[in-house]
Short mmCIF file of C-alpha atoms in Angstrom, two decimals:
data_model
loop_
_atom_site.label_atom_id
_atom_site.label_comp_id
_atom_site.label_asym_id
_atom_site.label_seq_id
_atom_site.Cartn_x
_atom_site.Cartn_y
_atom_site.Cartn_z
CA ALA Q 1 -0.21 0.10 0.09
CA GLN Q 2 0.85 3.42 -0.67
CA ARG Q 3 0.93 5.77 2.20
CA VAL Q 4 4.00 7.77 5.04
CA THR Q 5 3.78 6.94 8.26
CA GLN Q 6 5.42 8.93 10.86
CA PRO Q 7 6.19 6.63 14.01
CA GLU Q 8 5.97 9.22 16.89
CA LYS Q 9 3.17 10.86 17.61
CA LEU Q 10 4.54 13.00 20.43
CA LEU Q 11 8.56 14.39 20.53
CA SER Q 12 9.32 17.32 23.16
CA VAL Q 13 12.51 19.30 22.50
CA PHE Q 14 14.26 21.59 24.18
CA LYS Q 15 13.96 25.65 23.03
CA GLY Q 16 17.37 26.02 20.69
CA ALA Q 17 17.76 22.02 20.01
CA PRO Q 18 17.57 20.35 16.84
CA VAL Q 19 14.38 19.00 15.69
CA GLU Q 20 14.02 16.05 13.43
CA LEU Q 21 10.69 14.70 12.86
CA LYS Q 22 10.60 11.22 10.80
CA CYS Q 23 8.57 10.05 8.19
CA ASN Q 24 8.94 7.22 5.90
CA TYR Q 25 6.81 6.48 3.08
CA SER Q 26 6.07 3.55 1.06
CA TYR Q 27 5.13 4.65 -3.06
CA SER Q 28 6.06 2.45 -5.96
CA GLY Q 29 7.77 5.08 -8.57
CA SER Q 30 9.18 8.69 -7.68
CA PRO Q 31 6.86 10.10 -4.80
CA GLU Q 32 5.69 13.68 -4.56
CA LEU Q 33 5.62 14.24 -0.69
CA PHE Q 34 5.05 16.95 1.76
CA TRP Q 35 4.67 18.19 4.94
CA TYR Q 36 1.82 20.09 6.43
CA VAL Q 37 1.68 21.79 9.67
CA GLN Q 38 -1.08 22.87 12.14
CA TYR Q 39 -0.67 25.28 14.68
CA SER Q 40 -2.78 25.53 17.62
CA ARG Q 41 -6.51 26.87 16.85
CA GLN Q 42 -5.58 27.32 12.96
CA ARG Q 43 -6.17 25.21 9.70
CA LEU Q 44 -3.69 23.28 8.32
CA GLN Q 45 -1.02 25.01 6.16
CA LEU Q 46 1.78 23.68 3.74
CA LEU Q 47 5.09 24.18 5.01
CA LEU Q 48 7.36 22.78 3.00
CA ARG Q 49 7.07 20.49 -0.57
CA HIS Q 50 10.25 17.66 -1.91
CA ILE Q 51 10.13 19.33 -5.07
CA SER Q 52 10.67 23.01 -4.64
CA ARG Q 53 13.68 21.71 -2.12
CA GLU Q 54 13.15 25.43 -0.23
CA SER Q 55 13.58 26.13 3.04
CA ILE Q 56 10.32 27.31 5.22
CA LYS Q 57 11.03 28.71 8.63
CA GLY Q 58 14.10 27.33 8.79
CA PHE Q 59 12.43 23.64 8.58
CA THR Q 60 14.16 21.49 5.29
CA ALA Q 61 13.33 18.23 4.28
CA ASP Q 62 15.47 15.59 2.08
CA LEU Q 63 14.05 12.99 0.17
CA ASN Q 64 16.22 10.00 0.83
CA LYS Q 65 14.98 7.17 -1.88
CA GLY Q 66 17.11 4.58 -0.65
CA GLU Q 67 15.46 5.06 3.08
CA THR Q 68 12.03 5.90 1.98
CA SER Q 69 12.34 8.84 3.94
CA PHE Q 70 11.47 12.47 3.83
CA HIS Q 71 12.12 14.05 7.28
CA LEU Q 72 11.79 17.22 8.70
CA LYS Q 73 14.64 19.11 10.23
CA LYS Q 74 15.50 22.16 12.55
CA PRO Q 75 18.54 22.98 13.15
CA PHE Q 76 17.19 25.07 16.41
CA ALA Q 77 14.09 24.56 18.14
CA GLN Q 78 12.13 27.96 18.76
CA GLU Q 79 8.41 28.12 20.62
CA GLU Q 80 6.62 29.13 18.01
CA ASP Q 81 7.23 25.41 16.49
CA SER Q 82 5.00 23.98 19.21
CA ALA Q 83 2.26 22.45 16.31
CA MET Q 84 1.13 19.24 14.35
CA TYR Q 85 3.23 17.98 12.06
CA TYR Q 86 2.05 16.08 9.40
CA CYS Q 87 3.89 14.34 6.56
CA ALA Q 88 1.86 13.45 3.20
CA LEU Q 89 2.16 12.09 -0.64
CA LEU Q 90 0.77 12.95 -3.41
CA ARG Q 91 -0.92 9.33 -4.52
CA ASP Q 92 -3.58 9.49 -7.49
CA ASP Q 93 -3.78 13.08 -7.51
CA LYS Q 94 -4.97 13.22 -3.90
CA ILE Q 95 -3.14 14.06 -0.74
CA ILE Q 96 -3.13 11.30 1.74
CA PHE Q 97 -1.73 12.49 5.36
CA GLY Q 98 0.53 10.28 8.29
CA LYS Q 99 -0.82 10.06 11.97
CA GLY Q 100 1.05 13.67 12.78
CA THR Q 101 4.06 13.47 15.25
CA ARG Q 102 2.94 16.94 17.63
CA LEU Q 103 6.12 18.61 18.36
CA HIS Q 104 6.38 20.02 22.02
CA ILE Q 105 9.06 22.84 22.35
CA LEU Q 106 10.19 22.52 26.24
CA PRO Q 107 11.30 26.32 27.25
CA GLY V 1 -1.54 32.28 -0.63
CA ALA V 2 -4.81 31.67 -1.41
CA VAL V 3 -7.89 31.32 0.42
CA VAL V 4 -10.54 28.34 1.02
CA SER V 5 -13.21 29.73 3.36
CA GLN V 6 -15.36 26.92 5.29
CA HIS V 7 -18.73 27.42 6.44
CA PRO V 8 -19.97 26.98 9.71
CA SER V 9 -17.46 26.44 11.56
CA TRP V 10 -19.30 24.40 14.48
CA VAL V 11 -22.91 23.63 14.24
CA ILE V 12 -24.82 21.46 16.17
CA CYS V 13 -27.98 19.59 15.07
CA LYS V 14 -30.50 16.75 16.39
CA SER V 15 -30.23 13.14 15.42
CA GLY V 16 -31.65 12.63 11.84
CA THR V 17 -31.53 15.87 10.57
CA SER V 18 -29.20 16.80 7.84
CA VAL V 19 -26.49 19.10 7.59
CA LYS V 20 -24.88 21.61 4.77
CA ILE V 21 -21.18 22.12 4.60
CA GLU V 22 -20.15 24.62 2.17
CA CYS V 23 -16.09 25.19 0.71
CA ARG V 24 -15.28 27.69 -1.42
CA SER V 25 -12.27 29.06 -3.00
CA LEU V 26 -12.24 32.97 -2.56
CA ASP V 27 -9.43 34.06 -4.88
CA PHE V 28 -8.74 31.25 -7.60
CA GLN V 29 -11.33 28.59 -9.49
CA ALA V 30 -11.16 24.76 -7.96
CA THR V 31 -11.76 22.21 -10.29
CA THR V 32 -11.26 19.89 -7.78
CA MET V 33 -11.98 19.66 -3.91
CA PHE V 34 -11.34 17.24 -1.20
CA TRP V 35 -13.67 16.47 1.97
CA TYR V 36 -11.52 14.96 4.79
CA ARG V 37 -12.62 13.81 8.39
CA GLN V 38 -10.53 13.99 11.62
CA PHE V 39 -11.16 12.31 14.70
CA PRO V 40 -10.39 13.83 18.29
CA LYS V 41 -6.36 13.42 18.58
CA GLN V 42 -5.93 11.62 14.82
CA SER V 43 -5.13 12.08 11.20
CA LEU V 44 -7.22 13.06 8.58
CA MET V 45 -9.13 10.91 6.90
CA LEU V 46 -10.08 11.21 3.08
CA MET V 47 -13.54 11.18 2.34
CA ALA V 48 -13.83 11.97 -1.39
CA THR V 49 -13.30 13.84 -4.36
CA SER V 50 -15.29 16.19 -5.41
CA ASN V 51 -15.07 17.18 -9.01
CA GLU V 52 -16.49 20.26 -10.45
CA GLY V 53 -19.61 19.36 -13.11
CA SER V 54 -19.88 15.64 -12.39
CA LYS V 55 -20.04 12.83 -9.12
CA ALA V 56 -17.99 12.96 -6.69
CA THR V 57 -15.00 10.17 -5.81
CA TYR V 58 -15.45 8.62 -2.59
CA GLU V 59 -12.81 6.27 -0.72
CA GLN V 60 -13.59 2.81 -0.16
CA GLY V 61 -15.42 2.66 3.38
CA VAL V 62 -17.20 5.91 2.55
CA GLU V 63 -20.95 5.90 1.91
CA LYS V 64 -21.97 8.24 -1.09
CA ASP V 65 -25.95 8.32 -0.17
CA LYS V 66 -25.10 9.04 3.35
CA PHE V 67 -21.97 11.69 2.18
CA LEU V 68 -24.03 13.55 -0.51
CA ILE V 69 -20.95 16.25 -2.03
CA ASN V 70 -22.22 18.58 -5.00
CA HIS V 71 -19.51 20.39 -6.67
CA ALA V 72 -21.81 23.06 -8.86
CA SER V 73 -19.04 25.76 -9.27
CA LEU V 74 -15.88 26.27 -10.00
CA THR V 75 -15.84 27.71 -6.16
CA LEU V 76 -18.64 25.90 -4.05
CA SER V 77 -18.76 22.47 -2.99
CA THR V 78 -20.45 21.47 -0.29
CA LEU V 79 -21.06 18.32 1.57
CA THR V 80 -24.54 17.50 2.76
CA VAL V 81 -24.45 15.07 5.70
CA THR V 82 -28.14 13.68 5.97
CA SER V 83 -29.95 11.72 8.14
CA ALA V 84 -26.58 12.59 11.00
CA HIS V 85 -26.68 10.14 13.88
CA PRO V 86 -24.25 11.21 16.95
CA GLU V 87 -21.33 8.89 15.61
CA ASP V 88 -21.01 11.45 12.47
CA SER V 89 -19.84 13.77 15.33
CA SER V 90 -16.25 14.87 13.58
CA PHE V 91 -14.56 17.55 11.88
CA TYR V 92 -14.94 17.91 8.64
CA ILE V 93 -12.28 19.92 6.67
CA CYS V 94 -11.99 20.68 3.04
CA SER V 95 -9.33 21.91 0.97
CA ALA V 96 -9.02 23.15 -2.59
CA ARG V 97 -6.00 22.08 -5.71
CA VAL V 98 -4.52 24.91 -7.37
CA PRO V 99 -5.18 24.11 -11.15
CA ALA V 100 -2.37 22.82 -12.76
CA LYS V 101 -0.35 22.39 -9.95
CA ASN V 102 -0.03 19.72 -6.55
CA ILE V 103 -1.15 22.50 -3.91
CA GLN V 104 -3.98 22.11 -1.43
CA TYR V 105 -5.31 25.03 0.34
CA PHE V 106 -7.25 24.22 3.35
CA GLY V 107 -10.64 25.59 4.59
CA ALA V 108 -10.42 25.85 8.73
CA GLY V 109 -13.21 22.85 9.31
CA THR V 110 -16.61 22.54 10.84
CA ARG V 111 -17.04 20.74 13.75
CA LEU V 112 -20.37 19.17 13.46
CA SER V 113 -21.76 18.02 16.92
CA VAL V 114 -25.24 15.51 16.53
CA LEU V 115 -27.05 15.47 19.79
#
């Protein structure tokens, strides 16, 4: 089955420490992957997509085809990064979400 | 970015009644919109793809007679939960795809509570 897996439900990181949110995918062919973020009481919004290879709010994600991973990273966590993060895969023109990881930044 | 408006943001209804949720793309035309359902502390589950001018396509396990979708114009899709029951209580989220791009913009969601 073509899907994304986020193994961590909750990740707590101290402010200033590096962040890595894990995402692994299962897909035959060349996947198109995304990271979406949902801040408290706000709508879901696109954080980044692998084909644009850009850095948003200091976050980056590299597609590793060998490990079938698309981990989200940030070198120094900030308190405003606390949110729910979803890894997503484009499948048959539809976006399919992983279960999400709640990132909690500790002061 | 593009704006997707969803209305109402919260609705409470009695069991057995029907509820309509609207999803509008405000500054772009969307031939394709999507409806998701999100249970508390869980991920978004795709329910159906709404196609302008044609029938919606439903994901496996989603009752099309229960969740009626109409996409009558390029900026509006509606989801009607028919004969709602308490188990239909959930957070419903729509999204609209920007034409020619694989980017979806999301509505703020509708919380449905069925008494």
